[in-house]
Amino acid sequence: MKKPLTVLHLASFHGNTGDVLNHLSFRDWFAGLLDRPLEWTNLEIRGYFRRQWEFDHRFIDLANKHDLLVIGGGNFFETWPTRSRSGTSIDLTVDDFHALKSPVFVNSIGVDTEQGISAAARVQLPLLIDYLSTSGRTLLSVRNDGAMDTLRGFVGQENLQKVVDLPDAVFFIPGLRRIDTQHHVIGVNLACDMPDRRFAKVERGNLVSAVASAVERFMSRSDDAILRLVPHMYSDFSILSELLEKLPDEIRRERVQFLGNTPGIEGAREIADAYAGCSVVVANRFHSAVIPLGLSIPTVGISNYPQLSKLFNDLNLVDFLVDGHDSQNLSRRISDALELADAPASAEHLAATVRTIEERRGSAAVQISHWLNEVLADTKL
């Protein structure tokens, strides 16, 4: 039996539900690309955000004690941080990567400029992308949230050809299967973090009212329809509770399920299972769409942050997308999208979408496996 490969995994292990499911799904798949066991060491990036540790020589030393460094998945090429030397959530410069002896795989990372671009990011991010996409010891992959298009604002097409298009791992949660139910279950996630962006054009209360009206209209079609409210993090409880308040008393008391907040893998699995038992989903977060879409469950996206609209555009599902910044007839447009998504004719479209995502991951697997074999052979691991 081959010696285990030691992997330092830099990511958010205590973030929202999507983060936890991402790592769960990724590790099973990644291990399958290597014909040897893996030993993982978690490094919580929120420790850096909370200033409990820094990207200094101690980080370099820790990484160099491992055979491989994996960064992400996650939305870690955000470009707004001002205290970061790189101008991104990953405070590593090209010089730092030069100091790393271990190979580095950047895993299906998000690239997000919507909250602004710091002066450091304008200078450092192009240098980082150039290094990560050309150094044989590093491999950069980005997720399907418009990241590749965003990178075009920083580097040329030649370098982008070396970046791996790797669909988010949450599309492929191991062991998750669609659950048939006797009831018509509508799952809803709403988000209220980043309020300056999410509610820049439509007031929070107006958006909630529009969703409540559309949900009530949809549920009126069936006496046994159930509303399942699915929070991904603590702040989601606030806006989902507002939604609950706007519904008729009969629905609130008799036809609503409100998921809880159990930390860690157990809680993330509960959320994934909750989506698996839905007939249709209204999604406001990136991963609240990714989970059901991965199961071919009809999903309506209400986009008031660009990652969601970019995801639906990437998957050719724009007919199921509603612009959450456009207040005109918002409730009616949500209702129309729900009716369209839930129609029998959408089933084949969704199944074809899932096949496309699987094919893209298969192509990425070939690229990543080739790189891993080469880089591990070079380092005699």
mmCIF file of C-alpha atoms in Angstrom:
data_model
loop_
_atom_site.group_PDB
_atom_site.id
_atom_site.type_symbol
_atom_site.label_atom_id
_atom_site.label_comp_id
_atom_site.label_asym_id
_atom_site.label_seq_id
_atom_site.Cartn_x
_atom_site.Cartn_y
_atom_site.Cartn_z
ATOM 1 C CA MET A 1 0.000 0.000 0.000
ATOM 2 C CA LYS A 2 1.320 3.420 -0.953
ATOM 3 C CA LYS A 3 2.241 5.946 1.711
ATOM 4 C CA PRO A 4 -0.629 8.376 2.450
ATOM 5 C CA LEU A 5 -0.404 11.788 0.806
ATOM 6 C CA THR A 6 -0.630 14.579 3.379
ATOM 7 C CA VAL A 7 -2.847 17.476 2.269
ATOM 8 C CA LEU A 8 -3.228 20.884 3.926
ATOM 9 C CA HIS A 9 -6.711 22.121 3.021
ATOM 10 C CA LEU A 10 -7.224 25.886 3.351
ATOM 11 C CA ALA A 11 -10.957 26.634 3.237
ATOM 12 C CA SER A 12 -14.012 27.587 5.285
ATOM 13 C CA PHE A 13 -15.090 24.579 7.320
ATOM 14 C CA HIS A 14 -17.385 26.599 9.589
ATOM 15 C CA GLY A 15 -19.032 28.781 6.968
ATOM 16 C CA ASN A 16 -22.505 28.340 5.597
ATOM 17 C CA THR A 17 -24.085 25.079 4.450
ATOM 18 C CA GLY A 18 -22.699 25.346 0.932
ATOM 19 C CA ASP A 19 -19.109 25.484 2.192
ATOM 20 C CA VAL A 20 -19.494 22.327 4.276
ATOM 21 C CA LEU A 21 -21.172 20.371 1.472
ATOM 22 C CA ASN A 22 -18.530 21.556 -0.977
ATOM 23 C CA HIS A 23 -15.681 19.986 0.979
ATOM 24 C CA LEU A 24 -17.631 16.808 1.694
ATOM 25 C CA SER A 25 -18.296 16.281 -2.001
ATOM 26 C CA PHE A 26 -14.889 17.445 -3.235
ATOM 27 C CA ARG A 27 -12.787 15.183 -1.031
ATOM 28 C CA ASP A 28 -14.520 11.966 -2.099
ATOM 29 C CA TRP A 29 -14.087 12.897 -5.749
ATOM 30 C CA PHE A 30 -10.496 14.145 -5.392
ATOM 31 C CA ALA A 31 -9.420 10.989 -3.591
ATOM 32 C CA GLY A 32 -10.756 9.042 -6.565
ATOM 33 C CA LEU A 33 -8.283 10.830 -8.846
ATOM 34 C CA LEU A 34 -5.352 9.421 -6.872
ATOM 35 C CA ASP A 35 -4.426 5.807 -6.387
ATOM 36 C CA ARG A 36 -3.385 6.336 -2.777
ATOM 37 C CA PRO A 37 -4.854 7.337 0.600
ATOM 38 C CA LEU A 38 -5.046 10.974 1.656
ATOM 39 C CA GLU A 39 -4.563 12.491 5.099
ATOM 40 C CA TRP A 40 -6.262 15.879 5.391
ATOM 41 C CA THR A 41 -5.365 18.766 7.684
ATOM 42 C CA ASN A 42 -8.017 21.483 7.905
ATOM 43 C CA LEU A 43 -6.944 25.121 8.088
ATOM 44 C CA GLU A 44 -9.944 27.370 8.750
ATOM 45 C CA ILE A 45 -9.667 30.555 6.685
ATOM 46 C CA ARG A 46 -12.030 32.327 9.072
ATOM 47 C CA GLY A 47 -9.152 32.263 11.528
ATOM 48 C CA TYR A 48 -7.416 34.670 9.147
ATOM 49 C CA PHE A 49 -10.558 36.779 8.733
ATOM 50 C CA ARG A 50 -10.781 36.992 12.560
ATOM 51 C CA ARG A 51 -7.028 37.763 12.815
ATOM 52 C CA GLN A 52 -6.329 34.625 14.802
ATOM 53 C CA TRP A 53 -3.504 33.800 12.405
ATOM 54 C CA GLU A 54 -1.800 35.398 9.386
ATOM 55 C CA PHE A 55 -0.510 34.375 5.966
ATOM 56 C CA ASP A 56 3.056 34.695 7.201
ATOM 57 C CA HIS A 57 6.114 32.442 7.445
ATOM 58 C CA ARG A 58 4.236 30.139 9.815
ATOM 59 C CA PHE A 59 1.667 29.438 7.130
ATOM 60 C CA ILE A 60 4.442 28.764 4.599
ATOM 61 C CA ASP A 61 6.166 26.412 7.060
ATOM 62 C CA LEU A 62 2.908 24.548 7.746
ATOM 63 C CA ALA A 63 2.170 24.134 4.045
ATOM 64 C CA ASN A 64 5.692 22.903 3.370
ATOM 65 C CA LYS A 65 5.252 20.151 5.945
ATOM 66 C CA HIS A 66 2.531 18.688 3.732
ATOM 67 C CA ASP A 67 2.781 16.948 0.371
ATOM 68 C CA LEU A 68 0.072 19.123 -1.216
ATOM 69 C CA LEU A 69 -1.764 22.381 -0.507
ATOM 70 C CA VAL A 70 -5.430 22.655 -1.572
ATOM 71 C CA ILE A 71 -7.094 26.080 -1.479
ATOM 72 C CA GLY A 72 -10.888 26.193 -1.565
ATOM 73 C CA GLY A 73 -13.490 25.664 -2.857
ATOM 74 C CA GLY A 74 -15.053 28.924 -1.923
ATOM 75 C CA ASN A 75 -15.478 32.486 -3.069
ATOM 76 C CA PHE A 76 -11.902 33.352 -2.154
ATOM 77 C CA PHE A 77 -10.893 35.557 -5.044
ATOM 78 C CA GLU A 78 -13.073 38.346 -3.733
ATOM 79 C CA THR A 79 -11.350 41.566 -4.708
ATOM 80 C CA TRP A 80 -12.552 44.001 -2.030
ATOM 81 C CA PRO A 81 -10.295 43.196 1.009
ATOM 82 C CA THR A 82 -8.078 46.169 1.768
ATOM 83 C CA ARG A 83 -5.841 44.680 4.454
ATOM 84 C CA SER A 84 -4.784 41.814 2.195
ATOM 85 C CA ARG A 85 -1.473 42.171 0.326
ATOM 86 C CA SER A 86 -2.973 40.362 -2.659
ATOM 87 C CA GLY A 87 -6.211 42.360 -2.458
ATOM 88 C CA THR A 88 -8.176 39.092 -2.244
ATOM 89 C CA SER A 89 -9.476 36.892 0.569
ATOM 90 C CA ILE A 90 -6.403 34.705 0.017
ATOM 91 C CA ASP A 91 -3.565 36.910 1.260
ATOM 92 C CA LEU A 92 -0.826 35.189 -0.711
ATOM 93 C CA THR A 93 1.425 36.975 -3.197
ATOM 94 C CA VAL A 94 3.466 35.498 -6.011
ATOM 95 C CA ASP A 95 6.533 35.645 -3.731
ATOM 96 C CA ASP A 96 4.667 33.517 -1.177
ATOM 97 C CA PHE A 97 3.826 30.926 -3.816
ATOM 98 C CA HIS A 98 7.492 30.843 -4.817
ATOM 99 C CA ALA A 99 8.320 30.041 -1.169
ATOM 100 C CA LEU A 100 5.933 27.093 -1.148
ATOM 101 C CA LYS A 101 7.699 23.811 -1.808
ATOM 102 C CA SER A 102 4.476 21.817 -1.932
ATOM 103 C CA PRO A 103 2.370 21.728 -5.112
ATOM 104 C CA VAL A 104 -0.791 23.845 -4.929
ATOM 105 C CA PHE A 105 -4.244 23.037 -6.283
ATOM 106 C CA VAL A 106 -6.715 25.941 -6.229
ATOM 107 C CA ASN A 107 -10.044 24.165 -6.122
ATOM 108 C CA SER A 108 -13.061 25.486 -8.053
ATOM 109 C CA ILE A 109 -12.672 28.984 -6.671
ATOM 110 C CA GLY A 110 -15.062 31.893 -7.083
ATOM 111 C CA VAL A 111 -13.879 35.226 -8.510
ATOM 112 C CA ASP A 112 -16.015 38.069 -7.190
ATOM 113 C CA THR A 113 -15.553 41.760 -8.022
ATOM 114 C CA GLU A 114 -19.079 42.881 -7.104
ATOM 115 C CA GLN A 115 -18.133 44.448 -3.764
ATOM 116 C CA GLY A 116 -15.355 46.492 -5.311
ATOM 117 C CA ILE A 117 -11.777 46.050 -6.473
ATOM 118 C CA SER A 118 -9.045 47.155 -4.094
ATOM 119 C CA ALA A 119 -5.908 48.881 -5.329
ATOM 120 C CA ALA A 120 -3.874 45.820 -4.339
ATOM 121 C CA ALA A 121 -6.168 43.478 -6.275
ATOM 122 C CA ARG A 122 -5.840 45.521 -9.453
ATOM 123 C CA VAL A 123 -2.075 45.000 -9.338
ATOM 124 C CA GLN A 124 -1.702 41.629 -7.632
ATOM 125 C CA LEU A 125 -4.565 39.537 -9.000
ATOM 126 C CA PRO A 126 -3.310 39.599 -12.619
ATOM 127 C CA LEU A 127 0.127 38.569 -11.335
ATOM 128 C CA LEU A 128 -1.394 35.772 -9.264
ATOM 129 C CA ILE A 129 -3.489 34.428 -12.127
ATOM 130 C CA ASP A 130 -0.505 34.569 -14.458
ATOM 131 C CA TYR A 131 1.640 32.628 -11.979
ATOM 132 C CA LEU A 132 -1.004 30.072 -11.001
ATOM 133 C CA SER A 133 -1.883 29.336 -14.620
ATOM 134 C CA THR A 134 1.690 29.005 -15.888
ATOM 135 C CA SER A 135 3.667 27.473 -13.018
ATOM 136 C CA GLY A 136 3.875 23.732 -13.363
ATOM 137 C CA ARG A 137 3.660 23.346 -9.583
ATOM 138 C CA THR A 138 0.276 25.048 -9.329
ATOM 139 C CA LEU A 139 -3.088 24.375 -10.937
ATOM 140 C CA LEU A 140 -5.931 26.889 -10.889
ATOM 141 C CA SER A 141 -9.550 25.840 -11.300
ATOM 142 C CA VAL A 142 -12.605 28.103 -11.106
ATOM 143 C CA ARG A 143 -16.270 27.331 -10.540
ATOM 144 C CA ASN A 144 -19.204 28.014 -12.824
ATOM 145 C CA ASP A 145 -20.412 31.249 -11.238
ATOM 146 C CA GLY A 146 -19.069 33.501 -13.982
ATOM 147 C CA ALA A 147 -15.538 33.281 -12.599
ATOM 148 C CA MET A 148 -13.932 32.628 -15.982
ATOM 149 C CA ASP A 149 -15.615 35.673 -17.514
ATOM 150 C CA THR A 150 -14.584 37.807 -14.539
ATOM 151 C CA LEU A 151 -10.969 36.737 -14.969
ATOM 152 C CA ARG A 152 -11.039 38.128 -18.494
ATOM 153 C CA GLY A 153 -10.948 41.558 -16.910
ATOM 154 C CA PHE A 154 -7.555 40.741 -15.383
ATOM 155 C CA VAL A 155 -5.605 38.446 -17.748
ATOM 156 C CA GLY A 156 -5.425 37.545 -21.397
ATOM 157 C CA GLN A 157 -7.057 34.621 -23.158
ATOM 158 C CA GLU A 158 -3.769 32.724 -23.433
ATOM 159 C CA ASN A 159 -3.567 32.290 -19.658
ATOM 160 C CA LEU A 160 -7.266 31.533 -19.347
ATOM 161 C CA GLN A 161 -6.806 28.516 -21.601
ATOM 162 C CA LYS A 162 -4.720 27.009 -18.808
ATOM 163 C CA VAL A 163 -7.385 27.570 -16.127
ATOM 164 C CA VAL A 164 -9.564 24.524 -15.421
ATOM 165 C CA ASP A 165 -13.344 24.943 -15.639
ATOM 166 C CA LEU A 166 -14.458 22.847 -12.638
ATOM 167 C CA PRO A 167 -18.179 22.899 -11.734
ATOM 168 C CA ASP A 168 -18.905 23.419 -8.053
ATOM 169 C CA ALA A 169 -18.620 20.184 -6.082
ATOM 170 C CA VAL A 170 -22.037 20.703 -4.468
ATOM 171 C CA PHE A 171 -23.641 19.596 -7.746
ATOM 172 C CA PHE A 172 -22.317 16.114 -6.913
ATOM 173 C CA ILE A 173 -23.019 15.436 -3.224
ATOM 174 C CA PRO A 174 -22.174 11.755 -2.656
ATOM 175 C CA GLY A 175 -25.130 9.540 -1.825
ATOM 176 C CA LEU A 176 -27.723 12.285 -2.336
ATOM 177 C CA ARG A 177 -30.748 11.213 -4.346
ATOM 178 C CA ARG A 178 -34.006 12.900 -5.184
ATOM 179 C CA ILE A 179 -36.736 11.873 -2.709
ATOM 180 C CA ASP A 180 -40.259 11.246 -3.965
ATOM 181 C CA THR A 181 -42.972 12.663 -1.725
ATOM 182 C CA GLN A 182 -46.750 12.407 -1.660
ATOM 183 C CA HIS A 183 -46.976 16.159 -1.089
ATOM 184 C CA HIS A 184 -46.055 19.007 -3.387
ATOM 185 C CA VAL A 185 -43.150 20.551 -1.470
ATOM 186 C CA ILE A 186 -41.863 24.016 -2.368
ATOM 187 C CA GLY A 187 -38.462 24.790 -0.866
ATOM 188 C CA VAL A 188 -37.480 28.416 -0.338
ATOM 189 C CA ASN A 189 -34.179 30.032 0.594
ATOM 190 C CA LEU A 190 -33.824 33.798 1.010
ATOM 191 C CA ALA A 191 -30.662 35.661 1.977
ATOM 192 C CA CYS A 192 -30.127 39.045 3.615
ATOM 193 C CA ASP A 193 -26.351 39.263 3.988
ATOM 194 C CA MET A 194 -24.605 41.967 1.921
ATOM 195 C CA PRO A 195 -27.753 44.148 2.141
ATOM 196 C CA ASP A 196 -26.164 47.074 0.290
ATOM 197 C CA ARG A 197 -25.891 44.860 -2.766
ATOM 198 C CA ARG A 198 -28.919 42.617 -2.414
ATOM 199 C CA PHE A 199 -31.387 45.404 -1.701
ATOM 200 C CA ALA A 200 -29.839 48.228 -3.703
ATOM 201 C CA LYS A 201 -32.877 48.627 -5.979
ATOM 202 C CA VAL A 202 -35.703 46.708 -4.302
ATOM 203 C CA GLU A 203 -36.437 47.146 -0.601
ATOM 204 C CA ARG A 204 -36.055 44.021 1.478
ATOM 205 C CA GLY A 205 -39.684 44.086 2.600
ATOM 206 C CA ASN A 206 -40.934 44.436 -0.968
ATOM 207 C CA LEU A 207 -38.898 41.453 -2.116
ATOM 208 C CA VAL A 208 -40.169 39.347 0.780
ATOM 209 C CA SER A 209 -43.763 40.368 0.027
ATOM 210 C CA ALA A 210 -43.341 39.430 -3.635
ATOM 211 C CA VAL A 211 -41.994 35.985 -2.751
ATOM 212 C CA ALA A 212 -44.754 35.444 -0.170
ATOM 213 C CA SER A 213 -47.467 36.315 -2.697
ATOM 214 C CA ALA A 214 -45.965 34.036 -5.341
ATOM 215 C CA VAL A 215 -45.587 31.170 -2.861
ATOM 216 C CA GLU A 216 -49.159 31.571 -1.626
ATOM 217 C CA ARG A 217 -50.438 31.590 -5.203
ATOM 218 C CA PHE A 218 -48.431 28.474 -6.037
ATOM 219 C CA MET A 219 -49.599 26.617 -2.919
ATOM 220 C CA SER A 220 -53.237 27.426 -3.667
ATOM 221 C CA ARG A 221 -53.112 24.887 -6.514
ATOM 222 C CA SER A 222 -52.953 21.974 -4.075
ATOM 223 C CA ASP A 223 -54.565 21.453 -0.668
ATOM 224 C CA ASP A 224 -51.619 19.384 0.554
ATOM 225 C CA ALA A 225 -48.812 21.647 -0.702
ATOM 226 C CA ILE A 226 -46.069 22.220 1.883
ATOM 227 C CA LEU A 227 -43.690 25.160 2.217
ATOM 228 C CA ARG A 228 -40.174 24.192 3.354
ATOM 229 C CA LEU A 229 -38.011 27.124 4.516
ATOM 230 C CA VAL A 230 -34.310 26.307 4.182
ATOM 231 C CA PRO A 231 -31.732 28.591 5.858
ATOM 232 C CA HIS A 232 -28.058 28.207 4.955
ATOM 233 C CA MET A 233 -26.666 30.425 7.716
ATOM 234 C CA TYR A 234 -27.890 32.260 10.787
ATOM 235 C CA SER A 235 -28.908 35.481 9.010
ATOM 236 C CA ASP A 236 -31.246 33.568 6.677
ATOM 237 C CA PHE A 237 -33.528 32.895 9.654
ATOM 238 C CA SER A 238 -34.318 36.602 9.873
ATOM 239 C CA ILE A 239 -35.583 37.105 6.337
ATOM 240 C CA LEU A 240 -37.311 33.710 6.173
ATOM 241 C CA SER A 241 -39.171 34.624 9.365
ATOM 242 C CA GLU A 242 -40.320 37.819 7.652
ATOM 243 C CA LEU A 243 -41.618 35.684 4.797
ATOM 244 C CA LEU A 244 -43.506 33.540 7.268
ATOM 245 C CA GLU A 245 -45.164 36.602 8.786
ATOM 246 C CA LYS A 246 -46.541 37.642 5.404
ATOM 247 C CA LEU A 247 -48.330 34.339 4.749
ATOM 248 C CA PRO A 248 -51.918 33.517 5.781
ATOM 249 C CA ASP A 249 -52.349 32.026 9.237
ATOM 250 C CA GLU A 250 -53.589 28.717 7.832
ATOM 251 C CA ILE A 251 -50.380 28.210 5.854
ATOM 252 C CA ARG A 252 -48.161 29.330 8.744
ATOM 253 C CA ARG A 253 -49.761 26.960 11.247
ATOM 254 C CA GLU A 254 -50.468 23.895 9.136
ATOM 255 C CA ARG A 255 -48.298 23.804 6.018
ATOM 256 C CA VAL A 256 -44.824 25.133 6.851
ATOM 257 C CA GLN A 257 -41.608 23.308 7.698
ATOM 258 C CA PHE A 258 -38.753 25.485 8.983
ATOM 259 C CA LEU A 259 -35.344 23.787 8.915
ATOM 260 C CA GLY A 260 -32.979 24.304 11.829
ATOM 261 C CA ASN A 261 -29.305 25.163 12.133
ATOM 262 C CA THR A 262 -27.223 22.135 13.122
ATOM 263 C CA PRO A 263 -23.486 22.881 12.736
ATOM 264 C CA GLY A 264 -21.099 20.783 10.716
ATOM 265 C CA ILE A 265 -21.602 17.881 8.346
ATOM 266 C CA GLU A 266 -24.726 16.595 10.122
ATOM 267 C CA GLY A 267 -26.521 19.900 9.634
ATOM 268 C CA ALA A 268 -25.334 20.271 6.056
ATOM 269 C CA ARG A 269 -26.617 16.799 5.244
ATOM 270 C CA GLU A 270 -30.006 17.712 6.748
ATOM 271 C CA ILE A 271 -30.194 20.732 4.429
ATOM 272 C CA ALA A 272 -29.205 18.681 1.387
ATOM 273 C CA ASP A 273 -31.813 16.034 2.241
ATOM 274 C CA ALA A 274 -34.423 18.777 2.671
ATOM 275 C CA TYR A 275 -33.812 19.987 -0.881
ATOM 276 C CA ALA A 276 -33.819 16.401 -2.172
ATOM 277 C CA GLY A 277 -37.409 16.050 -0.975
ATOM 278 C CA CYS A 278 -38.648 19.208 -2.713
ATOM 279 C CA SER A 279 -40.817 19.284 -5.820
ATOM 280 C CA VAL A 280 -39.649 22.776 -6.747
ATOM 281 C CA VAL A 281 -37.244 25.292 -5.192
ATOM 282 C CA VAL A 282 -37.006 29.088 -4.988
ATOM 283 C CA ALA A 283 -33.310 29.884 -4.560
ATOM 284 C CA ASN A 284 -31.639 33.125 -3.537
ATOM 285 C CA ARG A 285 -28.155 31.826 -2.736
ATOM 286 C CA PHE A 286 -25.673 30.214 -5.104
ATOM 287 C CA HIS A 287 -25.699 26.840 -3.352
ATOM 288 C CA SER A 288 -29.447 26.937 -2.694
ATOM 289 C CA ALA A 289 -29.732 26.603 -6.478
ATOM 290 C CA VAL A 290 -26.786 24.267 -6.989
ATOM 291 C CA ILE A 291 -28.079 21.539 -4.628
ATOM 292 C CA PRO A 292 -31.518 21.047 -6.250
ATOM 293 C CA LEU A 293 -30.271 21.620 -9.796
ATOM 294 C CA GLY A 294 -27.757 18.834 -9.271
ATOM 295 C CA LEU A 295 -30.767 16.583 -8.640
ATOM 296 C CA SER A 296 -32.732 17.900 -11.666
ATOM 297 C CA ILE A 297 -35.244 19.521 -9.298
ATOM 298 C CA PRO A 298 -37.034 22.502 -10.919
ATOM 299 C CA THR A 299 -35.427 25.618 -9.470
ATOM 300 C CA VAL A 300 -36.273 29.308 -9.767
ATOM 301 C CA GLY A 301 -33.452 31.721 -9.065
ATOM 302 C CA ILE A 302 -34.189 35.149 -7.585
ATOM 303 C CA SER A 303 -31.017 37.032 -8.358
ATOM 304 C CA ASN A 304 -30.040 40.061 -6.311
ATOM 305 C CA TYR A 305 -26.350 39.146 -6.298
ATOM 306 C CA PRO A 306 -24.619 38.374 -9.613
ATOM 307 C CA GLN A 307 -23.310 34.881 -8.850
ATOM 308 C CA LEU A 308 -26.806 33.421 -9.093
ATOM 309 C CA SER A 309 -27.642 35.052 -12.411
ATOM 310 C CA LYS A 310 -24.240 34.032 -13.784
ATOM 311 C CA LEU A 311 -24.891 30.435 -12.724
ATOM 312 C CA PHE A 312 -28.271 30.330 -14.500
ATOM 313 C CA ASN A 313 -26.765 31.908 -17.603
ATOM 314 C CA ASP A 314 -23.910 29.406 -17.544
ATOM 315 C CA LEU A 315 -26.410 26.529 -17.412
ATOM 316 C CA ASN A 316 -28.791 27.988 -20.029
ATOM 317 C CA LEU A 317 -31.590 28.263 -17.450
ATOM 318 C CA VAL A 318 -32.390 31.952 -17.862
ATOM 319 C CA ASP A 319 -36.111 31.204 -18.294
ATOM 320 C CA PHE A 320 -36.137 30.142 -14.646
ATOM 321 C CA LEU A 321 -34.319 33.292 -13.459
ATOM 322 C CA VAL A 322 -35.980 36.375 -11.968
ATOM 323 C CA ASP A 323 -34.163 39.689 -11.565
ATOM 324 C CA GLY A 324 -34.590 40.482 -7.880
ATOM 325 C CA HIS A 325 -33.511 44.082 -8.477
ATOM 326 C CA ASP A 326 -36.465 44.783 -10.766
ATOM 327 C CA SER A 327 -39.515 45.609 -8.642
ATOM 328 C CA GLN A 328 -41.988 45.813 -11.536
ATOM 329 C CA ASN A 329 -44.491 42.930 -11.311
ATOM 330 C CA LEU A 330 -41.951 41.007 -9.233
ATOM 331 C CA SER A 331 -44.455 38.654 -7.602
ATOM 332 C CA ARG A 332 -46.072 37.805 -10.935
ATOM 333 C CA ARG A 333 -42.707 37.122 -12.559
ATOM 334 C CA ILE A 334 -41.753 34.782 -9.720
ATOM 335 C CA SER A 335 -45.096 32.997 -10.129
ATOM 336 C CA ASP A 336 -44.611 32.651 -13.878
ATOM 337 C CA ALA A 337 -41.102 31.249 -13.405
ATOM 338 C CA LEU A 338 -42.411 28.762 -10.839
ATOM 339 C CA GLU A 339 -45.127 27.578 -13.200
ATOM 340 C CA LEU A 340 -42.625 27.206 -16.027
ATOM 341 C CA ALA A 341 -40.030 25.386 -13.921
ATOM 342 C CA ASP A 342 -42.629 23.034 -12.463
ATOM 343 C CA ALA A 343 -44.143 22.174 -15.843
ATOM 344 C CA PRO A 344 -43.501 18.624 -17.153
ATOM 345 C CA ALA A 345 -41.748 20.024 -20.221
ATOM 346 C CA SER A 346 -38.891 21.341 -18.062
ATOM 347 C CA ALA A 347 -37.846 17.874 -16.893
ATOM 348 C CA GLU A 348 -35.787 16.962 -19.962
ATOM 349 C CA HIS A 349 -34.186 20.395 -20.034
ATOM 350 C CA LEU A 350 -33.043 19.958 -16.435
ATOM 351 C CA ALA A 351 -31.829 16.420 -17.072
ATOM 352 C CA ALA A 352 -29.769 17.669 -20.036
ATOM 353 C CA THR A 353 -28.312 20.402 -17.831
ATOM 354 C CA VAL A 354 -27.148 17.824 -15.297
ATOM 355 C CA ARG A 355 -25.562 15.729 -18.060
ATOM 356 C CA THR A 356 -23.663 18.796 -19.274
ATOM 357 C CA ILE A 357 -22.363 19.535 -15.776
ATOM 358 C CA GLU A 358 -21.229 15.929 -15.391
ATOM 359 C CA GLU A 359 -19.409 16.072 -18.722
ATOM 360 C CA ARG A 360 -17.624 19.263 -17.714
ATOM 361 C CA ARG A 361 -16.495 17.696 -14.472
ATOM 362 C CA GLY A 362 -15.302 14.650 -16.360
ATOM 363 C CA SER A 363 -13.165 16.828 -18.652
ATOM 364 C CA ALA A 364 -11.765 18.669 -15.624
ATOM 365 C CA ALA A 365 -10.923 15.353 -13.959
ATOM 366 C CA VAL A 366 -8.714 14.398 -16.901
ATOM 367 C CA GLN A 367 -6.790 17.684 -16.654
ATOM 368 C CA ILE A 368 -6.411 17.518 -12.882
ATOM 369 C CA SER A 369 -5.366 13.848 -12.855
ATOM 370 C CA HIS A 370 -2.712 14.547 -15.487
ATOM 371 C CA TRP A 371 -1.340 17.445 -13.428
ATOM 372 C CA LEU A 372 -1.354 15.455 -10.186
ATOM 373 C CA ASN A 373 0.510 12.544 -11.737
ATOM 374 C CA GLU A 374 3.126 14.865 -13.204
ATOM 375 C CA VAL A 375 3.672 17.027 -10.145
ATOM 376 C CA LEU A 376 3.781 14.106 -7.721
ATOM 377 C CA ALA A 377 6.243 12.266 -9.955
ATOM 378 C CA ASP A 378 8.450 15.374 -10.096
ATOM 379 C CA THR A 379 8.483 15.639 -6.301
ATOM 380 C CA LYS A 380 8.958 11.841 -5.895
ATOM 381 C CA LEU A 381 5.880 11.546 -3.668
#
